[in-house]
Structure formats: C-alpha cells, structure tokens
Coordinates of C-alpha atoms in Angstrom, one line a residue:
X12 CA -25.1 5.3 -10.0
X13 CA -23.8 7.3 -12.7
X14 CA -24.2 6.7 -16.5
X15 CA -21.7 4.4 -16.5
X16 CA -23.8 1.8 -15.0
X17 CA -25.9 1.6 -17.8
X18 CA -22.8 0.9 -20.4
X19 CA -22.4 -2.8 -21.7
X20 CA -24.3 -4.1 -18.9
X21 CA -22.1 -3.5 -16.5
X22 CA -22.5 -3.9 -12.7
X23 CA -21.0 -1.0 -10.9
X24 CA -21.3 -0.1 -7.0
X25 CA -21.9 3.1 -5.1
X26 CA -21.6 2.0 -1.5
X27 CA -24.0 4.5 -0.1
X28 CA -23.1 6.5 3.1
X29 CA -25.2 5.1 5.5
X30 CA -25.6 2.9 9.0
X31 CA -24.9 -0.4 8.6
X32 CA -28.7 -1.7 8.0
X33 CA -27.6 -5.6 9.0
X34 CA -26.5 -4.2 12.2
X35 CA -30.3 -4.0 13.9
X36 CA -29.4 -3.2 17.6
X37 CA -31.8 -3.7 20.2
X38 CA -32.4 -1.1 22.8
X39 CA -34.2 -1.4 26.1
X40 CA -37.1 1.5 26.4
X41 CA -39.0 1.2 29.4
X42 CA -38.3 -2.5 29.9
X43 CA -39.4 -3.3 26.5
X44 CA -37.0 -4.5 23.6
X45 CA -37.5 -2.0 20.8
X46 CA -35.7 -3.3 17.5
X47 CA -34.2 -1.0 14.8
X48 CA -34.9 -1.4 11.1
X49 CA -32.8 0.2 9.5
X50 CA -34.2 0.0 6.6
X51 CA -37.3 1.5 7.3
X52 CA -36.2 5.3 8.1
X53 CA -39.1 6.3 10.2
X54 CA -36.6 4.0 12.8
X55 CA -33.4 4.4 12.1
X56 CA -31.5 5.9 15.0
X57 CA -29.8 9.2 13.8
X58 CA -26.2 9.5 12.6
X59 CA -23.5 10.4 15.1
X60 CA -22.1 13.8 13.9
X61 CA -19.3 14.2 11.9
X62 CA -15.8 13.8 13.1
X63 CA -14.0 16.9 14.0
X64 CA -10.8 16.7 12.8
X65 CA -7.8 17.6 15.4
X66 CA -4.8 17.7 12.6
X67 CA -2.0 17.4 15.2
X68 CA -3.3 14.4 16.7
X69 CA -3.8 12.7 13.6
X70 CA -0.6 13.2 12.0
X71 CA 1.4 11.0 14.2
X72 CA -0.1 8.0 14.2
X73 CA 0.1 8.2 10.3
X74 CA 4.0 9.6 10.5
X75 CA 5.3 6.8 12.0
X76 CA 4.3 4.2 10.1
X77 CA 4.5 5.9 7.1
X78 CA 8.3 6.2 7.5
X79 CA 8.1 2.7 7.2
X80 CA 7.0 2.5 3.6
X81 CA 9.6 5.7 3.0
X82 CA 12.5 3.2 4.1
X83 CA 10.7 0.3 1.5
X84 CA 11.3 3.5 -1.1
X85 CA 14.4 4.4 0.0
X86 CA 16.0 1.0 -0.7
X87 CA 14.4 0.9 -4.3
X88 CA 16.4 3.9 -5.2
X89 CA 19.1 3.5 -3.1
X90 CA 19.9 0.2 -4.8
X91 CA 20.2 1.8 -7.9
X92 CA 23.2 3.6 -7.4
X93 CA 24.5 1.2 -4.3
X94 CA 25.1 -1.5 -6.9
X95 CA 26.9 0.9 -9.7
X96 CA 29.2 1.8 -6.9
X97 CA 29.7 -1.3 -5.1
X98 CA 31.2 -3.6 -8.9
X99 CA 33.3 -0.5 -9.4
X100 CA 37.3 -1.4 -8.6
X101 CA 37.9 2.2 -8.2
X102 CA 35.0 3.0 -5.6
X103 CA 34.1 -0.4 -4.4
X104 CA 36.8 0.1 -1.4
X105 CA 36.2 -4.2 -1.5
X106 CA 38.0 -6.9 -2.9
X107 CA 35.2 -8.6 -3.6
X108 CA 34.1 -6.2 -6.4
X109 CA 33.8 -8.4 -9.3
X110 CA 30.6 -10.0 -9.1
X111 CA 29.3 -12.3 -11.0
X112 CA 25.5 -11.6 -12.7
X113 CA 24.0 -14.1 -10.2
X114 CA 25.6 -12.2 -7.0
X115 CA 24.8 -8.9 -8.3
X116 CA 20.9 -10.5 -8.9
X117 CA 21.3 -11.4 -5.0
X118 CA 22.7 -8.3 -4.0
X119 CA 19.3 -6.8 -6.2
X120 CA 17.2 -9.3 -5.0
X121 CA 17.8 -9.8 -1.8
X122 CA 15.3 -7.6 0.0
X123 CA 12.7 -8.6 -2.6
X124 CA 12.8 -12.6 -1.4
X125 CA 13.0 -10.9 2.3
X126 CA 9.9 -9.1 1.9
X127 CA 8.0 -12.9 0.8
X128 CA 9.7 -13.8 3.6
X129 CA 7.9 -11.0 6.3
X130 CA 4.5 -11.4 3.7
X131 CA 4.5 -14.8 4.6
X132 CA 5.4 -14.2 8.8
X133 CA 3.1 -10.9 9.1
X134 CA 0.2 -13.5 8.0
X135 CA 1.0 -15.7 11.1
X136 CA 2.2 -13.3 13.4
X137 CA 0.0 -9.9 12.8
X138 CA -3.3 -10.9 14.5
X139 CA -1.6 -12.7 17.6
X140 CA 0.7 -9.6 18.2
X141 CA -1.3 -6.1 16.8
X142 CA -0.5 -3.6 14.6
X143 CA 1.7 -2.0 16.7
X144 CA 4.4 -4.8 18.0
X145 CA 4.3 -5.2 13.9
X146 CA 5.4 -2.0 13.1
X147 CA 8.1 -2.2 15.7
X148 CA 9.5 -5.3 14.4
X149 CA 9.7 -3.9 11.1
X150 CA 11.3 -1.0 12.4
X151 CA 14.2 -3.4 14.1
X152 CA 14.5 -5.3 11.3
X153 CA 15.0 -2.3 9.2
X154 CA 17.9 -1.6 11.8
X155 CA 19.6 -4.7 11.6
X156 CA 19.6 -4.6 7.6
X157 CA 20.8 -1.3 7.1
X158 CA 23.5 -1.6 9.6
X159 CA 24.7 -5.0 8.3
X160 CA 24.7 -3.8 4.6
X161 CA 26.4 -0.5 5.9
X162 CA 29.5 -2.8 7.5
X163 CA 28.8 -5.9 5.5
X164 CA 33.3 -7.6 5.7
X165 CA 31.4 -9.9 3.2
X166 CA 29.0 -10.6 0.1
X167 CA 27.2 -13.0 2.4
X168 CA 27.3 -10.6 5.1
X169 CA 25.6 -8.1 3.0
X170 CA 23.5 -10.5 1.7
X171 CA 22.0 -11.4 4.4
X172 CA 21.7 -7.6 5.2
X173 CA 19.6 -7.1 2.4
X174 CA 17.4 -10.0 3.4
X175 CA 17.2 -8.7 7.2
X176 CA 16.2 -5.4 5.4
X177 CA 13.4 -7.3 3.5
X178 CA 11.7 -8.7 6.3
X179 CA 11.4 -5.4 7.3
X180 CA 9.9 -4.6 4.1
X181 CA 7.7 -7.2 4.3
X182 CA 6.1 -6.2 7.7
X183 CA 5.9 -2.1 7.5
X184 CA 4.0 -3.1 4.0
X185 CA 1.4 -5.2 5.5
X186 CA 1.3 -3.5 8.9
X187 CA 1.3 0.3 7.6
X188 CA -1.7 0.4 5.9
X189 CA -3.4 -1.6 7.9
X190 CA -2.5 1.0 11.1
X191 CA -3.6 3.6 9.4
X192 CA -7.0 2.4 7.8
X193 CA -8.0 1.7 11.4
X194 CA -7.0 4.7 13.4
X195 CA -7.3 7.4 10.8
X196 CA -11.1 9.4 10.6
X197 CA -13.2 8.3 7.8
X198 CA -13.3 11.4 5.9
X199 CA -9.0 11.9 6.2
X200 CA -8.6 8.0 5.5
X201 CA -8.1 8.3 2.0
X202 CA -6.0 11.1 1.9
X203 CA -3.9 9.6 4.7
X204 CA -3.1 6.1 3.1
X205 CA -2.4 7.7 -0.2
X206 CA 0.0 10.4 1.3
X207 CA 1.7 6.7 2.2
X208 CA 2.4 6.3 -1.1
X209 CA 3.6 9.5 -1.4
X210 CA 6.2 8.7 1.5
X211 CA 6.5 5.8 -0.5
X212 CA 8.0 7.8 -3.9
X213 CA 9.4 10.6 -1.9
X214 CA 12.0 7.7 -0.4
X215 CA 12.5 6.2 -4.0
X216 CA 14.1 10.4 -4.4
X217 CA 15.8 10.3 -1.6
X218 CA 17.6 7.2 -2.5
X219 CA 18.4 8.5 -6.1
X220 CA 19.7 11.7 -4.4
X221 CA 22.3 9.6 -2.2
X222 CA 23.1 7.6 -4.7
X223 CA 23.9 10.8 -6.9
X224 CA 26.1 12.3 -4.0
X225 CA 27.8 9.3 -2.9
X226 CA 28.3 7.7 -6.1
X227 CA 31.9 9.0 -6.4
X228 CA 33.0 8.3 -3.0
X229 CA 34.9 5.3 -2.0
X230 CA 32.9 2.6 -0.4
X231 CA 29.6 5.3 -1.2
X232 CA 27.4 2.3 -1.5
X233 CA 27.9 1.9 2.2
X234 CA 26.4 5.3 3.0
X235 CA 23.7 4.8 0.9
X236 CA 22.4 1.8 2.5
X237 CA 23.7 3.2 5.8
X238 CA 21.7 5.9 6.0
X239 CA 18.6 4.3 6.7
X240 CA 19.4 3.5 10.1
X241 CA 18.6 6.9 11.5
X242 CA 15.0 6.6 9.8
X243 CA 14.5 3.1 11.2
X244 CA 15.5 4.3 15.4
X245 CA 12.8 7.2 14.2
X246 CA 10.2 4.7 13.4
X247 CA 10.9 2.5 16.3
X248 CA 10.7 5.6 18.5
X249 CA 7.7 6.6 17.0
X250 CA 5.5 3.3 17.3
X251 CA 6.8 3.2 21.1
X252 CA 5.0 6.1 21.6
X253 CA 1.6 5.6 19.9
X254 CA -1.4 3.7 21.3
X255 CA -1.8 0.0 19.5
X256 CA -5.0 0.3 17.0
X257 CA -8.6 0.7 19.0
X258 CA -10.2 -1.9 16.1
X259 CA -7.7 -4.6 17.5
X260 CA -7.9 -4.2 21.0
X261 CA -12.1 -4.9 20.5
X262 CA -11.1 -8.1 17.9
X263 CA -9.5 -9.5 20.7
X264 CA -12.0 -8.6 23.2
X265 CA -14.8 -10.2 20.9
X266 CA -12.5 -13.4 20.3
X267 CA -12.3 -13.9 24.5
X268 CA -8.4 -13.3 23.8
X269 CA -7.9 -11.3 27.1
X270 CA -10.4 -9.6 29.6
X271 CA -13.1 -8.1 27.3
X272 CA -13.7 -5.3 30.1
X273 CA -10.1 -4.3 30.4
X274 CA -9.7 -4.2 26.1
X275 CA -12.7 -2.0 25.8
X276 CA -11.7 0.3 28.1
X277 CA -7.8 0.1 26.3
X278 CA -9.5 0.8 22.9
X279 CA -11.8 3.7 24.2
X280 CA -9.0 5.4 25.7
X281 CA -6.8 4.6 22.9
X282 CA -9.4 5.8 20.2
X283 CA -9.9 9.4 22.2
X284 CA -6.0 9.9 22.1
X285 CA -6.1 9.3 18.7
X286 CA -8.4 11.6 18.3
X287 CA -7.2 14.7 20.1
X288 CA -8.7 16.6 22.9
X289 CA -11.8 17.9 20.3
X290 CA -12.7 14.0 20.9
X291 CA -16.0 13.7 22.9
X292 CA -16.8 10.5 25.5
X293 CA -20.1 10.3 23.1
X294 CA -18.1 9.6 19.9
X295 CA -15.5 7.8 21.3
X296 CA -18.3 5.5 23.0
X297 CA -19.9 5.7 19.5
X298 CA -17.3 4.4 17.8
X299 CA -16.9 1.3 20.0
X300 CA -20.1 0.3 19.7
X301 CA -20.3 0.5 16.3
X302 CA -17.1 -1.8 15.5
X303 CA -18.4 -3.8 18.3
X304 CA -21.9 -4.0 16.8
X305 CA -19.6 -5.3 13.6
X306 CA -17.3 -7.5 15.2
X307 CA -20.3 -9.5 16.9
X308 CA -22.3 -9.6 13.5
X309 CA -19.5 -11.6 12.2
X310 CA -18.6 -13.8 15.2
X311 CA -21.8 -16.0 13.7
X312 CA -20.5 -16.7 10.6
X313 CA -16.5 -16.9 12.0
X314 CA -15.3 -20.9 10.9
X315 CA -13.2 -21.1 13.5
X316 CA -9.6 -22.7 13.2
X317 CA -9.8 -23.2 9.4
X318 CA -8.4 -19.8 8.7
X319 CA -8.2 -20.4 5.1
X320 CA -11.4 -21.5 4.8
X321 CA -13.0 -18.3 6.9
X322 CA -11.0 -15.8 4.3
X323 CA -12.5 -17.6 1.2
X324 CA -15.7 -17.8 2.1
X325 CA -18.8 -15.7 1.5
X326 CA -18.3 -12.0 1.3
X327 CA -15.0 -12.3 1.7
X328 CA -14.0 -13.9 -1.3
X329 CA -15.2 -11.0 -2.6
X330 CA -13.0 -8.5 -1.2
X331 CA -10.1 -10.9 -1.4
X332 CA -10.6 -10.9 -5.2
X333 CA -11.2 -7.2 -5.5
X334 CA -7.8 -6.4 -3.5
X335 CA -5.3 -9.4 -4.7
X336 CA -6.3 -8.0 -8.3
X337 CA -5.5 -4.6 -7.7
X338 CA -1.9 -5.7 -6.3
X339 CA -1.4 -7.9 -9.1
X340 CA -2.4 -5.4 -11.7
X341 CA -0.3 -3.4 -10.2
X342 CA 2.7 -4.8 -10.8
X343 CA 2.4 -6.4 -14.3
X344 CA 1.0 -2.9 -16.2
X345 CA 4.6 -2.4 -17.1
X346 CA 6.1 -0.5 -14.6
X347 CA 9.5 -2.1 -14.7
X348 CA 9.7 -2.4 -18.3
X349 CA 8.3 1.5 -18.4
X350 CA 11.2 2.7 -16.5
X351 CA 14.1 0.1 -17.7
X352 CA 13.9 1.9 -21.2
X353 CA 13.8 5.2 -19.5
X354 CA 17.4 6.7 -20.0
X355 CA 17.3 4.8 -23.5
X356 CA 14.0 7.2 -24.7
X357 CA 15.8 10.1 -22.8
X358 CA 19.1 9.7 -24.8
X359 CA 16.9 8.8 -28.0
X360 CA 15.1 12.3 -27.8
X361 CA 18.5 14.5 -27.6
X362 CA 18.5 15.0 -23.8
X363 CA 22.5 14.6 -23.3
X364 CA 22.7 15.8 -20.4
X365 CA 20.2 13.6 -19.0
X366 CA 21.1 10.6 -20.0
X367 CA 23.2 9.6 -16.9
X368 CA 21.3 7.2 -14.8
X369 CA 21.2 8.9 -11.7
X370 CA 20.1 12.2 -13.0
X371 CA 17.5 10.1 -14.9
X372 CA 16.6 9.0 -11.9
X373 CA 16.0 12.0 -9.8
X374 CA 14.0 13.9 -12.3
X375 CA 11.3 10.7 -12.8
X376 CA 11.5 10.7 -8.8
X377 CA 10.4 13.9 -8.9
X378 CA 7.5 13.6 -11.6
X379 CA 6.6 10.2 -9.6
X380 CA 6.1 12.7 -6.2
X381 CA 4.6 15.4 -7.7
X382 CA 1.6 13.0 -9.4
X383 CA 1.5 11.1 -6.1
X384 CA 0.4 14.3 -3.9
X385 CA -1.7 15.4 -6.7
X386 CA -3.7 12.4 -6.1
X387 CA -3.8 12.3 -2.3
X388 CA -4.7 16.0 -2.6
X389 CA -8.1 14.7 -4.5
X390 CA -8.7 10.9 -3.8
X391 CA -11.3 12.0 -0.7
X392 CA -13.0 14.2 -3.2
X393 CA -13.2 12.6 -6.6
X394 CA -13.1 8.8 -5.1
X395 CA -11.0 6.0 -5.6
X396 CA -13.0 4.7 -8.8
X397 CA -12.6 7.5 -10.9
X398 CA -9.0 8.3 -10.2
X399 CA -8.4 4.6 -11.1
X400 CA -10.3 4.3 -13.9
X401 CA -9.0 7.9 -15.3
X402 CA -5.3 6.6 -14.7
X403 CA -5.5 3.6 -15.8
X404 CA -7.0 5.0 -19.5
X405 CA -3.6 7.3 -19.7
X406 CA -1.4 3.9 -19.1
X407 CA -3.2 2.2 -21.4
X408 CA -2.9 5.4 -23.9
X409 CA 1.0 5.5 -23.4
X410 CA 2.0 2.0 -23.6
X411 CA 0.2 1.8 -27.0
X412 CA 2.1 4.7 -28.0
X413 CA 5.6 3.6 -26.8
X414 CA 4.7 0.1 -28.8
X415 CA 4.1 2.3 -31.7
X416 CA 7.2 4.7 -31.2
X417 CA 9.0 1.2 -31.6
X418 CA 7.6 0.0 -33.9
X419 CA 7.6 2.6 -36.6
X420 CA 11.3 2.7 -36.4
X421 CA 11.9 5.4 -33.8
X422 CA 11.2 8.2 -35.7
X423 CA 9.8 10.8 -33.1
X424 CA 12.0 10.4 -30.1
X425 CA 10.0 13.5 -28.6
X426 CA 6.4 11.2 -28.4
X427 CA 8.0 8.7 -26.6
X428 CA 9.1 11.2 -23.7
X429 CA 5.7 12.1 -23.7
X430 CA 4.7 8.7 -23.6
X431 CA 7.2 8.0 -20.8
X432 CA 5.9 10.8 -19.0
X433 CA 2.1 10.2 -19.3
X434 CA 2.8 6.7 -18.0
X435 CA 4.4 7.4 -14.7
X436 CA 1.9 10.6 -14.0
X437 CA -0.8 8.3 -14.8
X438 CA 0.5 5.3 -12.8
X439 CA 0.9 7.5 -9.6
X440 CA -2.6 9.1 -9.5
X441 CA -3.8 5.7 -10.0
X442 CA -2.2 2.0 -9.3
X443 CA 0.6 3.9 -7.4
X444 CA -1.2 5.1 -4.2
X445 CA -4.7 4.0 -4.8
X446 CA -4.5 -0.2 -4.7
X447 CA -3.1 0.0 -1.3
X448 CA -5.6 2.4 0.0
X449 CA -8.3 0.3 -1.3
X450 CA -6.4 -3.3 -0.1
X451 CA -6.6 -1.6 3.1
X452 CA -10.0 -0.6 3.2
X453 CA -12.2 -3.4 2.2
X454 CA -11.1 -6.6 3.8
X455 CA -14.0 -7.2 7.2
X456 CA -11.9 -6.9 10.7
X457 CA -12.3 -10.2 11.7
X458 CA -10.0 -11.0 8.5
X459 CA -7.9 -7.8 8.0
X460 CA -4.7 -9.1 9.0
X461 CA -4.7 -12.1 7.4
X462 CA -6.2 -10.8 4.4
X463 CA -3.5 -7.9 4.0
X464 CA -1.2 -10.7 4.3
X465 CA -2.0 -12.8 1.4
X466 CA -2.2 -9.2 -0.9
X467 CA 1.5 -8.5 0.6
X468 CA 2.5 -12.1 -1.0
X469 CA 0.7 -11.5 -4.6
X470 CA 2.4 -8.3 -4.7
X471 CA 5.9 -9.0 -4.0
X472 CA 4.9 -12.2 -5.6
X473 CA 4.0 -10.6 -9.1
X474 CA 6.7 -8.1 -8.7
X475 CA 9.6 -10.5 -8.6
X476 CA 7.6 -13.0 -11.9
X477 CA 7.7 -9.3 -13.8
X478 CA 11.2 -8.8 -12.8
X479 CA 11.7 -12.5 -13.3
X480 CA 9.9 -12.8 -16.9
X481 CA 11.1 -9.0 -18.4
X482 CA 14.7 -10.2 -20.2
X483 CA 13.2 -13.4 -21.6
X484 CA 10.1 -11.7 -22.9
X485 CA 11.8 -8.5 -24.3
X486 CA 14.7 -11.1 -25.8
X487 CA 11.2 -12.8 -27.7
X488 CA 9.1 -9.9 -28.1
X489 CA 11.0 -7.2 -29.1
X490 CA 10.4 -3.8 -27.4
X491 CA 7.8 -3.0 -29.6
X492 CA 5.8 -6.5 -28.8
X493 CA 6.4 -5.9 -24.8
X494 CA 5.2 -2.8 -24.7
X495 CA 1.9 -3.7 -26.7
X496 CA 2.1 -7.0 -24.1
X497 CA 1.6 -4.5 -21.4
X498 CA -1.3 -2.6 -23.2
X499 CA -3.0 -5.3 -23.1
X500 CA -2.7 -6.4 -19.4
X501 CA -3.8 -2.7 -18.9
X502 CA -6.9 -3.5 -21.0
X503 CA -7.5 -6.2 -19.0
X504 CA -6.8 -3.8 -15.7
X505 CA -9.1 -1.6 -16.8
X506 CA -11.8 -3.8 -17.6
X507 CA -11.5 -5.6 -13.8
X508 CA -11.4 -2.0 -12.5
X509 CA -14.5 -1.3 -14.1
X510 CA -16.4 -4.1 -13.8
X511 CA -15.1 -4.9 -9.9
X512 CA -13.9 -1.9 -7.6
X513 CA -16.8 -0.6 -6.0
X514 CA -16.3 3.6 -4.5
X515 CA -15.9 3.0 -0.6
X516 CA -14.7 7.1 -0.2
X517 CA -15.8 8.6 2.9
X518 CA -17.3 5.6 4.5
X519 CA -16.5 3.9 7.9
X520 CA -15.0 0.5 7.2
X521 CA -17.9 -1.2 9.4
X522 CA -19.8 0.4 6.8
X523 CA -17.7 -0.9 3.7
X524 CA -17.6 -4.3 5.3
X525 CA -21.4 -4.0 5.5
X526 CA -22.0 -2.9 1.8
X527 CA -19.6 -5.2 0.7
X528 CA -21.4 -7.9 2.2
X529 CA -24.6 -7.2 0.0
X530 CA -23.7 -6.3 -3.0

C-alpha cells in the first residue's frame, strides 16, 4: 500500500489482482482429488490470459442502457426550462398556467417521488425478472411519461406523466449499472460505467439546449419533455436486441430457478456474443466457471428467505456500507446549493450576458461533460481511490472559499467563479461518475440486485432531504453558513472515503467479492 497507509493509523485497502484464494477447486488427476491452495504459489493454477478486447461488440451492450441514464439527465435539464415555459401566460398555450408553489413543486417533483417509487419496485422485481426485462420496463415507462407530459389536457395528467417518467428513472438507475458491471471486460469496466455518467451529464446539455430553443415557443415545454420519446423506443429497441446478463443466467442456475444445464449453456453463449468473435470457447468456459466457482462459495452462507437479513450480514454489510455512503455523500456535498447560486455568482462577477438561466445552464453543462470524460478517460488507470480522494479535496477547497466569498461581504466576485468552477470540475471527476461505478462493483452476485436497490433508495432518498432541507437551512444559515455547512459534510466525505473505499480497478468482480470478503 502506498504511504498513505501509514498516515494517522489509517486502514487502507489495495485489493490485489489475483485468483480468488477462498475459491480452492478440486480437480480429478488420474482418479485422484488434487486440491488447489491458492495461497501457496507453487499450486496455484495459472491465470487465464487477458481479455482481448473486440470494441464493436462491447459498445452495445453499454449503449443501450446507457441511454437510459441520458433520459434520467435529460429530464433534469429539461425541467429547467419546461417549468419557466409552462407558468408563462404568453407561452404556456394552457389555461392552467398559474400554478400555485405546491403544483409547480409537483410538477418539479414529480419524477423525483417516481424514481422512490421504481427504487423501491426494482428491489422486488430485479432478481425475479433479470437485468434485461428491467431495462425494458424502464424503457416503456420512459415512453408512457414523456408521451403523457408531451399531451398532458391536464395538471394531473402531466403529473402523473412525470411520475410514469420517474419509475422509469428509478429502474434504468438500478438496472444500468448493474448491466453493465456484469457484461463489460474487467479491464474496460471502469471506463464503461463512468462513460455512464457521462451519458448521464451529456443529457442534463441536451435538456438545457431544448429548453434554450423552445423556450420562446408556445406550448415549448411540451417539446421539451416530448422529445424523449424517440430516445426511449431507441432504448427499448436496443435491450430487445441484446443477450440478458451471463452473471444472472448462472444465479439462477445456482438457485435451481430453472434447468441449470439449459442456463449454463444460455450464459456461455450469451457471454461469447458479448464478447465478439476474438472470444475463445476457453475463456468463455473460463469465465463460467469462475462466477460459478463464486456463486457456489456463497450458496453456504445464503440465509435463505430472510432477504434482509442475508444483505446485512457478514461481508456484506460491508459493501452495503461502503456503497450507501458513497450515494449519500453524494448528494449532500452541496451540489444543489452549488448550482442554485450559480447565475447569482455569474451576475455578481460582471458576466451580463450570462446571467440568463438557460445560457447559465448550457455553459456549466458543458464544464459538467467535459470533467466527466476527463475522468472516464483515466479512472482504469489512476483508480477509483485516487480520483475520489483528489476530487473530493477540490470540493472541499471550493466550498470553503464560496463560504468565505460570502462572508467577507462579496468583494471578489471573480473567486467565487473560480470557486463555482472548481466545484463542479472537481465533483465530476469524482462523486459524479465514480460512486456509481463503485456501487456497481462491490456488492457479491448473490446480492447485487437487491443491494443496488437499497443504494437507488438512499440516493434519491438524500437527494429529495437536500432538496427538501436547502430553503429552510439557507433561510437560518445564511449563504455564507450553508456553504461552510457543506464543507463540512465534505470533510466528513473525505474522511469515509479515506478511511473506507478500498481500489477494486482492474479486478473481476468474483475477485472484488473475494477481497472484500477478507479484508
């Protein structure tokens, strides 16, 4: 472990690259039962070589669902401009305009307490079905939303759009991830479920950019929400066409949920496909014995019908804690209260021009991208740990100097642009893409669904307690006093982050399971 290690006591993990060593596998030689330590190297079977990487079958099955979380993006900055339109007589084209705050907060809201709603049905429905039949509900709720809110006669009507539109939400971000983890190659995995994130911003963009070409049309807000639709048949389409996830197909055949012959030989054929024709019958076979060899490790310890009590027990408690924390942090380091004050520290600092929402709103969209693909271009090379730890130091750095710009009466508009900057760079090579990368990395199989589930719920949870708590506390606090609020939750961030998240980069997730399980 690095130097690090040594600092304030502190117990950090390096989840060395190796063969599961709990796995021991027995292998007949000459009608004797040889078994394998291994830990003792003079018997440890070699490694299987490296993956080779066939780019254009890869990308597909990481397309697709990603789409999903671009649609979850899309909304965030579609809304922005969807609501603006939709209270203005002029370009409402309703005559139900004039809403009150407590419709306009459910007209906001709305897909927020939809995506708790699809947190809460992805936990009971995403084993039973599979990745897959998840992803394409998510995709037809998506559908249904946008199509309701694009024709909504009503406020209920869109409404209830918005929380069709959530549920959709709520699946694509529990079933994405969770696709990708387990179908992408090790060494790409990282890059992969970052470059989520990135479809993640690059929808919040596209929304801003509707919003800032519609915003002047009659009935514009319609368009914006409308023009999801086409996305969502694209996904749908998509996850039609790929092959449900090989890691799934053997959970069931380990739980007896189906003929264990006939899901084998699904998953094997399913895992060359994804693959690409550079795929060999050796490393498919490889594979499956491997997550097989996993699966069947765990089957001893499984508790059975108490679901609950199987997720909080033992090691994975463990990655429970290390993932919900993530999520959580995630959301309560400031983000919306960052990005509420934005056009106020824009127009504070002399930029007229700028100083319109929607332009506002594009450019940060555009910073928010561009930090995003700097990170997936690095996280498989520099790790997860470092990038978090690294980003997390900036966020901490800005928030203390936007609570000081405040608090000193304002006097250098320019450092709090900077500030604002640093902050959103920082947050997107770090929180941003890397907690969901990691939530989908860590949690055993056998547990997985359930697992990403629960870390759904605390995020969306925390999101809407942040959104929830921001007036009353900025009412108490003060700008200056939420701002240095948020530095210290980001502290506290960084001190979980270093004292917690173990590096799992370029290792099978058997083999983070495994390492988890000791450590």
């Amino acid at each position: 472990m690095d130097s690090q290690s040594s600092l304030l006591g502190a117990k950090t993990w390096s989840l060395e690259k190796r063969r599961p060593s709990a796995r021991a596998r027995a292998e007949k030689q000459e009608g004797a039962v040889q078994v394998i330590d291994a830990e003792d190297p003079a018997t440890e079977p070699p490694s299987p070589p490296p993956e080779d990487i066939d780019w254009s079958a890869v990308a597909l099955p990481f397309v697709f669902p990603a789409i999903g979380g671009a649609l979850f993006g899309y909304d965030i900055g579609a809304t922005s401009g969807a609501v603006i339109s939709l209270k203005d007589a002029a370009l409402s084209g309703t005559t139900w305009f004039d809403l009150s705050p407590l419709a306009t907060g459910l007209v906001v809201s709305g897909s927020l307490g939809g995506a708790l709603l699809g947190s809460i049905l992805a936990y009971l429905i995403a084993d039973p079905i599979g990745r897959r039949k998840e992803l394409l509900s998510a995709a037809a709720l998506y559908l249904i939303g946008a199509l309701l809110m694009a024709f909504a006669p009503s406020l209920p009507a869109l409404v209830a759009g918005r929380v069709a539109y959530g549920l959709g939400i709520g699946l694509a971000m529990h079933g994405a991830p969770m696709y990708i983890a387990e179908t992408a190659p090790s060494k790409v995995r990282g890059t992969l479920i970052s470059l989520k994130e990135a479809f993640i911003v690059g929808g919040i963009l596209l929304g801003y950019l509707g919003g800032y070409f519609e915003i002047g049309e009659v009935g514009g807000w319609r368009w914006m929400y409308g023009l999801s639709a086409p996305a969502a048949v694209l996904m749908a389409a998509g996850m039609l066409w790929l092959p449900e996830s090989p890691r799934w197909l053997l959970l069931r055949a380990c739980d007896d949920k189906g003929d264990p012959s006939q899901l084998k030989g699904e998953a094997r054929t399913c895992l060359k496909r994804l693959r690409g024709a550079r795929a060999s019958d050796e490393q498919a076979d490889e594979q499956v014995a491997g997550i097989l060899d996993a699966l069947n490790a765990d089957k001893g310890e499984d508790l059975g019908a108490d679901a609950w009590k199987e997720l909080l027990t033992g090691p994975n408690i463990k990655a429970l804690t290390i993932g919900t924390g993530l999520v959580f942090f995630q959301q309560v380091t400031g983000q919306p209260s960052v990005l509420y004050y934005a056009a106020t520290i824009f127009k504070d600092a002399g930029f007229a021009e700028a100083s319109e929402a929607t332009k506002i709103s594009v450019f940060l969209g555009s910073l928010k991208l561009a930090a995003t693909m700097l990170s997936v271009v690095v996280v498989d090379k520099a790790g997860r740990r470092p990038l978090l730890l690294a980003g997390v130091s900036g966020i901490c750095a800005s928030l203390l100097a936007l609570a000081a710009y405040y608090s000193s009466g304002q006097s250098v508009p320019i450092a709090s642009v900077v500030a604002l900057l640093v902050y959103v760079g920082c947050y997107q090579i770090s929180f941003g893409p890397i907690s969901w990368l990691m939530v989908s990395e860590i949690f055993p199989l056998r547990v997985r669904g359930r697992a990403l589930s629960l870390a759904t719920l605390v995020n969306f949870g925390s999101n809407a307690l942040v959104s929830f708590a921001l007036p009353t506390v900025q009412e108490d606090l003060g700008q200056a006093g939420t701002f240095f609020t948020f530095f210290v939750i980001a502290l506290a961030s960084l001190a979980f982050i270093y004292f917690q998240v173990p590096e799992t980069k370029g290792l099978s997730l058997e083999e983070i399971e495994e390492q988890l399980s000791k450590s």
